[in-house]
CSV table of C-alpha atoms in Angstrom, one decimal:
chain,number,residue,atom,x,y,z
A,16,MET,CA,133.6,-84.4,24.6
A,17,ILE,CA,137.1,-85.2,25.7
A,18,THR,CA,138.4,-82.5,28.1
A,19,GLY,CA,142.1,-81.6,28.3
A,20,GLN,CA,142.2,-82.9,31.8
A,21,LYS,CA,140.8,-86.3,30.9
A,22,TYR,CA,143.1,-86.5,28.0
A,23,TYR,CA,146.2,-86.0,30.2
A,24,PHE,CA,144.9,-88.4,32.7
A,25,GLN,CA,144.5,-91.0,30.0
A,26,LYS,CA,147.9,-90.2,28.6
A,27,GLY,CA,149.5,-90.8,32.0
A,28,PHE,CA,147.6,-94.0,32.3
A,29,TYR,CA,148.9,-95.3,29.0
A,30,ILE,CA,152.5,-94.1,29.7
A,31,LEU,CA,152.5,-96.1,32.9
A,32,LEU,CA,151.1,-99.3,31.2
A,33,GLY,CA,153.6,-98.8,28.4
A,34,ALA,CA,156.5,-98.5,30.8
A,35,MET,CA,155.5,-101.7,32.6
A,36,GLY,CA,154.9,-103.5,29.3
A,37,SER,CA,158.3,-102.4,27.9
A,38,ILE,CA,160.1,-104.3,30.7
A,39,LEU,CA,158.8,-107.5,29.1
A,40,LEU,CA,159.5,-106.4,25.6
A,41,ALA,CA,163.1,-105.3,26.6
A,42,PHE,CA,163.6,-108.7,28.2
A,43,ILE,CA,162.7,-110.6,25.1
A,44,PHE,CA,164.4,-108.2,22.7
A,45,LEU,CA,167.7,-108.0,24.6
A,46,THR,CA,167.9,-111.8,25.0
A,47,ILE,CA,167.6,-112.5,21.3
A,48,PHE,CA,169.3,-109.5,19.8
A,49,ASN,CA,172.2,-109.5,22.3
A,50,MET,CA,173.1,-112.9,21.0
A,51,MET,CA,172.7,-111.9,17.4
A,52,PHE,CA,174.8,-108.7,17.7
A,53,ASP,CA,177.5,-110.6,19.6
A,54,GLN,CA,177.8,-113.1,16.8
A,55,LEU,CA,177.4,-110.6,14.0
A,56,ARG,CA,180.4,-108.6,15.3
A,57,HIS,CA,182.5,-111.6,14.6
A,58,PRO,CA,180.7,-113.2,11.6
A,59,SER,CA,183.4,-115.8,11.0
A,60,GLY,CA,181.6,-118.2,13.3
A,61,ILE,CA,178.4,-117.9,11.4
A,62,LEU,CA,180.1,-118.2,8.1
A,63,ARG,CA,181.8,-121.3,9.3
A,64,ALA,CA,178.5,-122.7,10.5
A,65,ALA,CA,176.8,-121.9,7.2
A,66,LYS,CA,179.5,-123.7,5.3
A,67,ASP,CA,179.3,-126.8,7.5
A,68,PRO,CA,177.1,-129.3,5.7
A,69,SER,CA,176.1,-131.1,8.9
A,70,VAL,CA,174.7,-127.7,10.2
A,71,MET,CA,172.8,-126.9,7.1
A,72,ASN,CA,171.5,-130.4,6.8
A,73,SER,CA,170.1,-130.4,10.3
A,74,ILE,CA,168.5,-127.0,9.7
A,75,GLY,CA,166.9,-128.3,6.5
A,76,LEU,CA,165.8,-131.5,8.3
A,77,THR,CA,164.2,-129.4,11.0
A,78,LEU,CA,162.2,-127.2,8.6
A,79,TYR,CA,161.2,-130.3,6.6
A,80,ALA,CA,160.1,-132.5,9.5
A,81,SER,CA,158.1,-129.7,11.0
A,82,MET,CA,156.4,-129.1,7.7
A,83,ILE,CA,155.4,-132.7,7.5
A,84,ALA,CA,154.1,-132.5,11.1
A,85,THR,CA,152.1,-129.4,10.2
A,86,ALA,CA,150.7,-131.0,7.1
A,87,ILE,CA,149.4,-133.9,9.3
A,88,ALA,CA,148.0,-131.4,11.8
A,89,VAL,CA,146.2,-129.5,9.0
A,90,LEU,CA,144.7,-132.6,7.5
A,91,THR,CA,143.4,-134.1,10.7
A,92,GLY,CA,143.1,-130.9,12.8
A,93,THR,CA,140.9,-128.9,10.4
A,94,PRO,CA,137.9,-131.4,10.7
A,95,LEU,CA,138.4,-131.5,14.4
A,96,ALA,CA,138.5,-127.8,14.7
A,97,TYR,CA,135.3,-127.5,12.6
A,98,ILE,CA,133.4,-129.9,14.8
A,99,LEU,CA,134.6,-128.1,18.0
A,100,ALA,CA,133.5,-124.8,16.5
A,101,ARG,CA,130.1,-125.9,15.3
A,102,ARG,CA,128.7,-128.6,17.5
A,103,GLU,CA,127.8,-128.8,21.2
A,104,PHE,CA,128.0,-132.3,22.7
A,105,PRO,CA,128.3,-133.8,26.1
A,106,GLY,CA,132.0,-134.2,27.1
A,107,LYS,CA,133.1,-131.5,24.7
A,108,TRP,CA,135.2,-129.8,27.4
A,109,LEU,CA,137.0,-133.1,27.7
A,110,ILE,CA,138.0,-133.1,24.0
A,111,GLU,CA,139.0,-129.5,24.3
A,112,SER,CA,141.2,-130.3,27.3
A,113,LEU,CA,142.7,-133.2,25.4
A,114,VAL,CA,143.7,-130.9,22.5
A,115,ASP,CA,145.4,-128.6,25.0
A,116,LEU,CA,147.1,-131.3,26.9
A,117,PRO,CA,150.4,-131.3,24.9
A,118,VAL,CA,150.8,-127.6,25.9
A,119,ILE,CA,150.9,-128.4,29.6
A,120,VAL,CA,152.8,-131.7,29.5
A,121,PRO,CA,156.6,-131.1,30.0
A,122,HIS,CA,158.2,-131.9,26.7
A,123,THR,CA,160.6,-134.5,28.0
A,124,VAL,CA,157.5,-136.2,29.4
A,125,ALA,CA,155.9,-136.0,26.0
A,126,GLY,CA,159.1,-137.5,24.5
A,127,ILE,CA,159.0,-140.4,27.0
A,128,ALA,CA,155.3,-141.0,26.4
A,129,LEU,CA,156.0,-141.0,22.6
A,130,LEU,CA,158.9,-143.5,23.0
A,131,MET,CA,156.6,-145.8,25.0
A,132,ILE,CA,154.0,-145.8,22.1
A,133,PHE,CA,156.3,-145.7,19.1
A,134,GLY,CA,159.3,-147.6,20.6
A,135,SER,CA,160.0,-151.1,19.3
A,136,HIS,CA,157.9,-152.6,22.2
A,137,GLY,CA,155.3,-149.8,22.1
A,138,LEU,CA,151.6,-150.0,21.3
A,139,ILE,CA,152.1,-148.8,17.8
A,140,GLY,CA,155.9,-149.4,17.4
A,141,ARG,CA,155.4,-153.1,17.9
A,142,PHE,CA,153.2,-153.5,14.8
A,143,SER,CA,154.7,-150.8,12.7
A,144,HIS,CA,157.2,-151.5,9.9
A,145,VAL,CA,158.2,-147.9,10.1
A,146,ARG,CA,161.0,-147.2,12.5
A,147,PHE,CA,160.4,-144.2,14.8
A,148,VAL,CA,163.2,-144.4,17.3
A,149,ASP,CA,166.2,-142.4,16.1
A,150,ALA,CA,164.6,-141.9,12.8
A,151,PHE,CA,162.8,-139.2,10.8
A,152,PRO,CA,159.2,-140.4,11.6
A,153,GLY,CA,160.1,-140.1,15.3
A,154,ILE,CA,161.0,-136.5,14.8
A,155,VAL,CA,157.7,-135.9,13.0
A,156,VAL,CA,155.5,-137.5,15.6
A,157,ALA,CA,157.3,-135.6,18.4
A,158,MET,CA,156.8,-132.3,16.5
A,159,LEU,CA,153.2,-133.1,15.7
A,160,PHE,CA,152.4,-133.9,19.4
A,161,VAL,CA,153.7,-130.5,20.6
A,162,SER,CA,152.5,-128.3,17.8
A,163,ALA,CA,149.0,-129.7,17.1
A,164,PRO,CA,147.2,-127.7,19.8
A,165,PHE,CA,148.4,-124.4,18.2
A,166,PHE,CA,146.9,-125.4,14.9
A,167,VAL,CA,143.6,-126.8,16.2
A,168,ASN,CA,142.9,-123.8,18.4
A,169,SER,CA,143.7,-121.3,15.7
A,170,ALA,CA,141.6,-123.1,13.1
A,171,ARG,CA,138.7,-123.5,15.6
A,172,GLU,CA,138.8,-119.8,16.2
A,173,GLY,CA,138.6,-119.3,12.5
A,174,PHE,CA,135.6,-121.4,12.1
A,175,GLN,CA,133.9,-119.8,15.1
A,176,SER,CA,134.3,-116.5,13.4
A,177,VAL,CA,132.3,-117.7,10.4
A,178,ASP,CA,128.6,-116.9,10.9
A,179,PRO,CA,126.8,-120.3,10.7
A,180,ARG,CA,124.0,-118.6,8.8
A,181,LEU,CA,126.3,-118.2,5.9
A,182,GLU,CA,126.6,-121.9,5.7
A,183,TRP,CA,122.8,-122.3,6.0
A,184,VAL,CA,122.2,-119.8,3.2
A,185,ALA,CA,124.7,-121.8,1.1
A,186,ARG,CA,122.7,-124.9,1.9
A,187,SER,CA,119.4,-123.4,1.0
A,188,LEU,CA,121.0,-122.3,-2.3
A,189,GLY,CA,121.6,-126.0,-3.1
A,190,ALA,CA,125.0,-126.7,-1.5
A,191,GLY,CA,125.4,-130.0,0.3
A,192,PRO,CA,127.2,-130.0,3.6
A,193,TRP,CA,130.5,-130.7,1.8
A,194,SER,CA,130.3,-128.0,-0.7
A,195,ALA,CA,129.0,-125.5,1.9
A,196,PHE,CA,132.1,-126.3,3.9
A,197,LEU,CA,134.5,-126.1,1.0
A,198,LYS,CA,133.0,-123.0,-0.6
A,199,VAL,CA,132.0,-121.0,2.4
A,200,SER,CA,133.4,-122.0,5.7
A,201,LEU,CA,136.9,-123.0,4.6
A,202,PRO,CA,137.7,-119.9,2.6
A,203,LEU,CA,136.3,-117.6,5.3
A,204,ALA,CA,138.4,-119.4,8.0
A,205,PHE,CA,141.5,-119.6,5.7
A,206,ARG,CA,143.4,-116.8,7.3
A,207,HIS,CA,143.1,-118.4,10.8
A,208,ILE,CA,144.0,-121.8,9.3
A,209,LEU,CA,147.1,-120.4,7.7
A,210,ALA,CA,148.1,-118.5,10.8
A,211,GLY,CA,147.6,-121.7,12.8
A,212,ALA,CA,149.7,-123.7,10.3
A,213,ILE,CA,152.5,-121.1,10.6
A,214,MET,CA,152.4,-121.2,14.4
A,215,SER,CA,152.4,-125.0,14.3
A,216,TRP,CA,155.3,-125.1,11.9
A,217,ALA,CA,157.2,-122.6,14.1
A,218,ARG,CA,156.4,-124.6,17.2
A,219,GLY,CA,157.6,-127.8,15.6
A,220,ILE,CA,160.9,-126.2,14.5
A,221,SER,CA,161.5,-125.0,18.1
A,222,GLU,CA,160.9,-128.3,19.7
A,223,PHE,CA,163.8,-130.0,21.5
A,224,GLY,CA,162.7,-131.9,24.6
A,225,ALA,CA,160.2,-134.3,23.0
A,226,VAL,CA,162.4,-134.9,19.9
A,227,VAL,CA,165.6,-135.5,21.8
A,228,VAL,CA,164.0,-138.4,23.8
A,229,ILE,CA,162.6,-140.3,20.8
A,230,ALA,CA,165.1,-139.4,18.1
A,231,TYR,CA,168.4,-137.9,19.1
A,232,TYR,CA,169.6,-138.9,15.7
A,233,PRO,CA,169.2,-137.7,12.9
A,234,LEU,CA,170.2,-134.5,14.5
A,235,ILE,CA,167.6,-131.7,14.2
A,236,ALA,CA,169.0,-128.2,14.6
A,237,PRO,CA,168.0,-127.7,18.3
A,238,THR,CA,169.6,-131.1,19.1
A,239,LEU,CA,172.7,-130.3,17.1
A,240,ILE,CA,173.0,-127.0,19.0
A,241,TRP,CA,172.7,-128.9,22.3
A,242,ASP,CA,175.3,-131.4,21.1
A,243,ARG,CA,177.8,-128.7,20.1
A,244,PHE,CA,177.1,-126.8,23.4
A,245,LEU,CA,178.0,-129.9,25.4
A,246,THR,CA,181.1,-130.7,23.4
A,247,SER,CA,182.5,-127.2,22.5
A,248,GLY,CA,180.5,-124.7,24.5
A,249,LEU,CA,179.2,-121.3,23.3
A,250,ARG,CA,181.9,-120.9,20.8
A,251,GLU,CA,180.4,-123.5,18.6
A,252,SER,CA,176.7,-123.5,19.6
A,253,ALA,CA,176.1,-119.7,19.5
A,254,PRO,CA,176.8,-119.2,15.7
A,255,ILE,CA,174.5,-122.1,14.8
A,256,SER,CA,171.8,-120.7,17.0
A,257,VAL,CA,172.0,-117.3,15.3
A,258,LEU,CA,172.0,-119.0,11.9
A,259,LEU,CA,168.9,-121.0,12.8
A,260,ILE,CA,166.8,-118.1,14.2
A,261,SER,CA,167.9,-115.8,11.4
A,262,ILE,CA,166.6,-118.3,8.8
A,263,CYS,CA,163.4,-119.0,10.8
A,264,MET,CA,162.7,-115.3,11.4
A,265,THR,CA,163.1,-114.5,7.7
A,266,ILE,CA,160.7,-117.3,6.8
A,267,PHE,CA,158.1,-116.2,9.3
A,268,VAL,CA,158.3,-112.6,8.5
A,269,VAL,CA,157.7,-113.4,4.8
A,270,LEU,CA,154.8,-115.8,5.7
A,271,ARG,CA,153.2,-113.3,8.0
A,272,LEU,CA,153.4,-110.6,5.3
A,273,LEU,CA,152.0,-113.0,2.7
A,274,SER,CA,149.1,-114.1,5.0
A,275,ARG,CA,148.2,-110.4,5.8
A,276,ARG,CA,147.5,-109.8,2.1
B,21,MET,CA,103.4,-112.3,6.3
B,22,LEU,CA,104.3,-113.2,9.8
B,23,LEU,CA,103.8,-110.4,12.2
B,24,GLY,CA,104.7,-110.4,15.8
B,25,PRO,CA,106.8,-108.8,18.6
B,26,THR,CA,110.5,-109.4,19.1
B,27,ALA,CA,111.3,-112.9,20.3
B,28,ALA,CA,108.0,-114.3,19.2
B,29,GLY,CA,109.8,-117.1,17.3
B,30,LYS,CA,109.3,-115.6,13.8
B,31,THR,CA,112.9,-116.1,12.6
B,32,LEU,CA,113.0,-119.6,14.1
B,33,LEU,CA,109.8,-120.5,12.2
B,34,LEU,CA,111.5,-119.3,8.9
B,35,GLU,CA,114.6,-121.3,9.7
B,36,LEU,CA,112.4,-124.4,10.4
B,37,ILE,CA,110.8,-124.0,7.0
B,38,ALA,CA,114.2,-123.6,5.4
B,39,GLY,CA,115.5,-126.7,7.2
B,40,PHE,CA,118.3,-125.0,9.2
B,41,TYR,CA,116.8,-126.5,12.3
B,42,ALA,CA,114.8,-129.7,12.7
B,43,PRO,CA,111.3,-129.3,14.4
B,44,ASP,CA,110.8,-131.2,17.6
B,45,ARG,CA,107.4,-132.2,16.3
B,46,GLY,CA,105.0,-131.3,13.5
B,47,GLU,CA,105.5,-131.4,9.7
B,48,ILE,CA,106.6,-129.0,7.1
B,49,TRP,CA,105.0,-129.2,3.6
B,50,ILE,CA,106.3,-127.1,0.7
B,51,ASP,CA,104.1,-127.1,-2.4
B,52,GLY,CA,102.5,-130.4,-1.7
B,53,ILE,CA,105.8,-132.2,-0.7
B,54,GLU,CA,106.5,-133.2,2.8
B,55,ALA,CA,109.9,-131.5,3.5
B,56,THR,CA,110.1,-132.2,7.3
B,57,HIS,CA,113.2,-134.4,6.9
B,58,LEU,CA,114.6,-132.9,3.7
B,59,PRO,CA,118.0,-131.2,4.0
B,60,PRO,CA,117.9,-127.4,3.2
B,61,GLU,CA,119.5,-128.0,-0.3
B,62,LYS,CA,116.6,-130.2,-1.4
B,63,ARG,CA,113.8,-127.8,-0.3
B,64,ARG,CA,114.0,-125.1,-3.0
B,65,VAL,CA,113.6,-122.2,-0.6
B,66,GLY,CA,115.3,-118.9,-1.0
B,67,PHE,CA,116.3,-117.2,2.3
B,68,VAL,CA,117.0,-113.6,2.9
B,69,TYR,CA,118.3,-112.7,6.3
B,70,GLN,CA,117.8,-109.4,8.1
B,71,ASP,CA,121.5,-108.6,7.6
B,72,TYR,CA,121.4,-110.3,4.2
B,73,ALA,CA,124.2,-112.8,5.0
B,74,LEU,CA,126.0,-112.3,1.7
B,75,PHE,CA,129.2,-114.3,1.2
B,76,PRO,CA,131.8,-111.8,2.2
B,77,HIS,CA,134.6,-113.5,0.2
B,78,MET,CA,132.8,-113.4,-3.1
B,79,THR,CA,131.9,-110.6,-5.4
B,80,VAL,CA,128.3,-109.6,-5.9
B,81,GLN,CA,128.2,-111.6,-9.2
B,82,ASP,CA,129.6,-114.7,-7.5
B,83,ASN,CA,127.0,-114.4,-4.8
B,84,VAL,CA,124.2,-114.3,-7.2
B,85,GLU,CA,125.7,-117.1,-9.3
B,86,PHE,CA,126.3,-119.3,-6.3
B,87,GLY,CA,123.1,-121.3,-6.4
B,88,LEU,CA,123.1,-121.5,-10.2
B,89,ARG,CA,126.6,-122.9,-10.4
B,90,LEU,CA,125.8,-125.6,-7.8
B,91,ARG,CA,123.0,-126.7,-10.0
B,92,GLY,CA,125.5,-126.9,-12.9
B,93,ARG,CA,123.5,-124.4,-14.9
B,94,LEU,CA,125.5,-123.6,-18.1
B,95,ASP,CA,123.8,-120.3,-18.4
B,96,ALA,CA,124.7,-119.4,-14.8
B,97,GLU,CA,126.6,-116.3,-15.8
B,98,ASN,CA,123.8,-114.9,-18.1
B,99,ARG,CA,121.0,-115.7,-15.7
B,100,ALA,CA,123.0,-114.0,-12.9
B,101,LYS,CA,123.5,-111.0,-15.1
B,102,GLU,CA,119.7,-110.9,-15.9
B,103,LEU,CA,118.9,-111.0,-12.2
B,104,MET,CA,121.4,-108.3,-11.4
B,105,GLU,CA,119.8,-106.1,-14.0
B,106,THR,CA,116.4,-106.7,-12.7
B,107,PHE,CA,117.5,-105.6,-9.3
B,108,GLU,CA,119.6,-102.8,-10.6
B,109,VAL,CA,122.9,-104.1,-9.1
B,110,SER,CA,124.8,-104.8,-12.3
B,111,TYR,CA,127.1,-101.9,-11.6
B,112,LEU,CA,128.2,-103.7,-8.4
B,113,ALA,CA,128.9,-107.0,-10.1
B,114,LYS,CA,132.7,-107.0,-9.3
B,115,ARG,CA,132.4,-105.5,-5.8
B,116,LYS,CA,132.6,-107.3,-2.5
B,117,PRO,CA,129.6,-107.1,-0.2
B,118,ASN,CA,131.4,-105.1,2.5
B,119,THR,CA,131.5,-102.1,0.2
B,120,LEU,CA,127.8,-102.0,-0.4
B,121,SER,CA,125.1,-100.0,1.2
B,122,GLY,CA,122.2,-101.7,3.1
B,123,GLY,CA,119.8,-101.3,0.2
B,124,GLU,CA,122.3,-102.6,-2.3
B,125,LYS,CA,123.0,-105.7,-0.1
B,126,GLN,CA,119.3,-106.2,0.2
B,127,ARG,CA,118.8,-106.3,-3.5
B,128,VAL,CA,121.7,-108.6,-4.0
B,129,ALA,CA,120.5,-111.0,-1.3
B,130,ILE,CA,117.0,-111.2,-3.0
B,131,ALA,CA,118.6,-111.7,-6.4
B,132,ARG,CA,120.7,-114.5,-5.0
B,133,ALA,CA,117.7,-116.2,-3.4
B,134,LEU,CA,115.6,-115.9,-6.5
B,135,ALA,CA,118.3,-117.3,-8.7
B,136,ILE,CA,117.5,-120.8,-7.8
B,137,ASP,CA,113.8,-120.4,-8.8
B,138,PRO,CA,112.6,-121.3,-5.3
B,139,GLU,CA,109.1,-122.5,-4.4
B,140,VAL,CA,109.1,-120.2,-1.4
B,141,LEU,CA,110.9,-117.0,-0.7
B,142,LEU,CA,111.6,-116.5,3.0
B,143,LEU,CA,112.3,-113.0,4.1
B,144,ASP,CA,113.5,-112.3,7.6
B,145,GLU,CA,112.7,-108.6,8.4
B,146,PRO,CA,114.1,-107.5,5.1
B,147,LEU,CA,113.3,-103.9,5.6
B,148,SER,CA,114.2,-103.3,9.2
B,149,ALA,CA,117.9,-102.5,8.6
B,150,LEU,CA,117.2,-99.8,6.0
B,151,ASP,CA,116.5,-96.1,6.2
B,152,LEU,CA,113.0,-94.9,5.5
B,153,ARG,CA,113.5,-93.9,2.0
B,154,THR,CA,115.2,-97.2,1.0
B,155,GLN,CA,112.5,-99.1,2.9
B,156,GLU,CA,109.9,-97.5,0.6
B,157,GLN,CA,111.8,-98.4,-2.5
B,158,THR,CA,112.5,-101.9,-1.4
B,159,ARG,CA,108.9,-102.4,-0.4
B,160,ALA,CA,107.8,-101.4,-3.9
B,161,GLU,CA,110.5,-103.8,-5.2
B,162,LEU,CA,109.2,-106.7,-3.1
B,163,LYS,CA,105.6,-106.0,-4.2
B,164,ARG,CA,106.7,-106.0,-7.8
B,165,VAL,CA,108.7,-109.2,-7.5
B,166,GLN,CA,105.7,-111.0,-5.9
B,167,LYS,CA,103.4,-109.8,-8.6
B,168,GLU,CA,105.6,-110.6,-11.5
B,169,THR,CA,106.9,-114.0,-10.4
B,170,GLY,CA,103.8,-115.0,-8.4
B,171,ILE,CA,106.2,-116.6,-5.9
B,172,THR,CA,105.0,-117.5,-2.5
B,173,ALA,CA,106.8,-115.4,0.0
B,174,VAL,CA,106.9,-115.7,3.8
B,175,HIS,CA,107.8,-112.3,5.1
B,176,VAL,CA,108.6,-111.8,8.7
B,177,THR,CA,108.2,-108.4,10.3
B,178,HIS,CA,107.4,-106.6,13.5
B,179,ASN,CA,106.2,-103.6,11.6
B,180,GLN,CA,102.4,-103.4,11.2
B,181,VAL,CA,102.4,-100.9,8.4
B,182,GLU,CA,104.8,-103.1,6.4
B,183,ALA,CA,102.4,-106.0,7.0
B,184,ILE,CA,99.3,-104.1,5.9
B,185,LEU,CA,101.0,-102.8,2.7
B,186,LEU,CA,102.5,-106.1,1.5
B,187,ALA,CA,100.5,-108.9,2.9
B,188,ASP,CA,97.9,-111.1,1.3
B,189,ARG,CA,97.5,-112.8,4.6
B,190,ILE,CA,98.9,-112.0,8.0
B,191,GLY,CA,99.8,-114.6,10.6
B,192,LEU,CA,100.3,-113.2,14.0
B,193,MET,CA,102.9,-114.8,16.2
B,194,MET,CA,103.1,-114.3,20.0
B,195,GLU,CA,105.4,-116.1,22.3
B,196,GLY,CA,106.2,-118.9,19.8
B,197,GLU,CA,102.6,-119.5,18.7
B,198,LEU,CA,100.7,-118.6,15.6
B,199,VAL,CA,97.6,-117.0,17.2
B,200,GLN,CA,95.7,-115.6,14.3
B,201,VAL,CA,95.8,-115.8,10.5
B,202,GLY,CA,93.7,-113.6,8.2
B,203,THR,CA,93.7,-110.7,5.9
B,204,ALA,CA,95.0,-107.3,7.2
B,205,GLU,CA,91.4,-106.2,7.7
B,206,ASP,CA,90.5,-109.4,9.7
B,207,VAL,CA,93.5,-109.0,11.9
B,208,PHE,CA,93.3,-105.3,12.6
B,209,THR,CA,89.6,-105.0,12.9
B,210,ARG,CA,88.9,-108.3,14.7
B,211,PRO,CA,92.0,-109.2,16.7
B,212,ALA,CA,91.6,-112.7,18.1
B,213,THR,CA,92.9,-112.1,21.6
B,214,ARG,CA,93.6,-109.2,23.9
B,215,GLU,CA,97.4,-109.7,23.5
B,216,VAL,CA,97.0,-109.4,19.7
B,217,ALA,CA,95.0,-106.2,20.1
B,218,GLU,CA,97.5,-104.7,22.4
B,219,PHE,CA,100.4,-105.6,20.1
B,220,LEU,CA,98.6,-104.1,17.1
B,221,GLY,CA,97.7,-101.0,19.1
B,222,VAL,CA,94.1,-101.4,18.2
B,223,SER,CA,91.2,-101.9,20.6
B,224,LYS,CA,89.6,-105.3,20.9
B,225,ASP,CA,86.3,-103.5,21.2
B,226,LYS,CA,85.5,-102.3,17.7
B,227,ASP,CA,83.5,-99.3,18.8
B,228,GLN,CA,86.5,-97.7,20.5
B,229,GLY,CA,88.1,-97.1,17.2
B,230,ASN,CA,91.5,-98.1,15.7
B,231,GLU,CA,94.5,-96.5,17.4
B,232,LEU,CA,97.1,-97.7,15.0
B,233,LYS,CA,99.4,-94.8,14.1
B,234,TRP,CA,99.5,-94.5,10.3
B,235,PRO,CA,102.7,-92.7,9.1
B,236,LYS,CA,102.5,-90.1,6.3
B,237,TRP,CA,105.0,-91.9,4.0
B,238,ALA,CA,102.8,-95.0,3.9
B,239,GLY,CA,100.3,-93.2,1.7
B,240,PRO,CA,96.5,-93.3,2.2
B,241,ARG,CA,95.4,-95.3,5.1
B,242,PRO,CA,93.2,-98.3,4.2
B,243,ARG,CA,89.6,-97.9,5.4
B,244,TRP,CA,88.0,-101.0,6.7
């Protein structure tokens, strides 16, 4: 039985935790929404940005490049996530650390490393007919590098949450390893995979450091904002920023709602 | 019927028979065919887990149809309907497993396992998660299935009464080893070792009488 005293004690406890937590929430909220309110009071800047084809093109390019990067992450990351969720093998911790490595590498460093691989003298760039430096494929590989861990970790969690005995039962009912994977494991992990893809896409869109090193042009939105900030200051860059995060937030809210279904 | 205390390796033995794990040594034969190295999908075994392991993203009907569809059976839907009728779960056909009661899940799991006409039906403590009344019904159900289909069933339990009521033969497992195989009478009146006798709650010395507690709901106690 919960006594009144205990209840009030708990209440005080949660109020204290809530108060401490709301400092962090207020910090995030104020930072983002201060900028948005500031711009929305004088919407002419945003309207001008929305009418500027170079702005809209770069936002479109950002969304598209990140989508391609996410598609690659899904195709190659899903099998990897499945192996990591299901098998134990010596050196597994090494593979797991490797997956997480892009998260801890400073993104400018990632960009430089990518440039050294995909540049015209690089290990891959040397033999590739595709141009990466200052080109669309360069943007994609930079986004892929920084966003892949988010996808793989989320998909792995998804597969881990699927009871392996369900796969076994599917096998005993006549499913080969492939059809057990496609008919049981994949649909059951789908929510996590989708959430991972959304996270990975978002991470790709928000990437600046790695992209700017390997492909300053064509300008993705974060680079464009940086470019405008250097040439014209807040007056030019803030409206584009608000436009970009408004579009992204709308998309992610919609995707989140769809994936909750 | 495999009988033994918790952690005796009963479930693992079933999983070895089904091919979910590979044995370190030894061979597995199913109906005259060596199955030691066959993948689970080639063994024709039906598996029913203690918690039934129904596919949570499929309806009851899709669960029962799963094996039939994989075999490309054109009559998958009709056969599944037949099975669901036999097990009195037709009214659940469109429901998802998480909305079913324990007894309902149990019947669906058995229907799903039997759909593929398995050589062997493997049952891992199929009654232990059910309340007493449902246990009784399900026990009768299992007995009926075995009689009607003549299917070989390996049924794991730690419940002695269940073993006596359902088993043709009882295999006793202790600490990973099969220590005795025989009829219920053999096992309960002539336990092979002191450990077996202690687990069964009977005395190794026949004269001291049988101490096994016989519950009321199990009907008349067999006299050996």
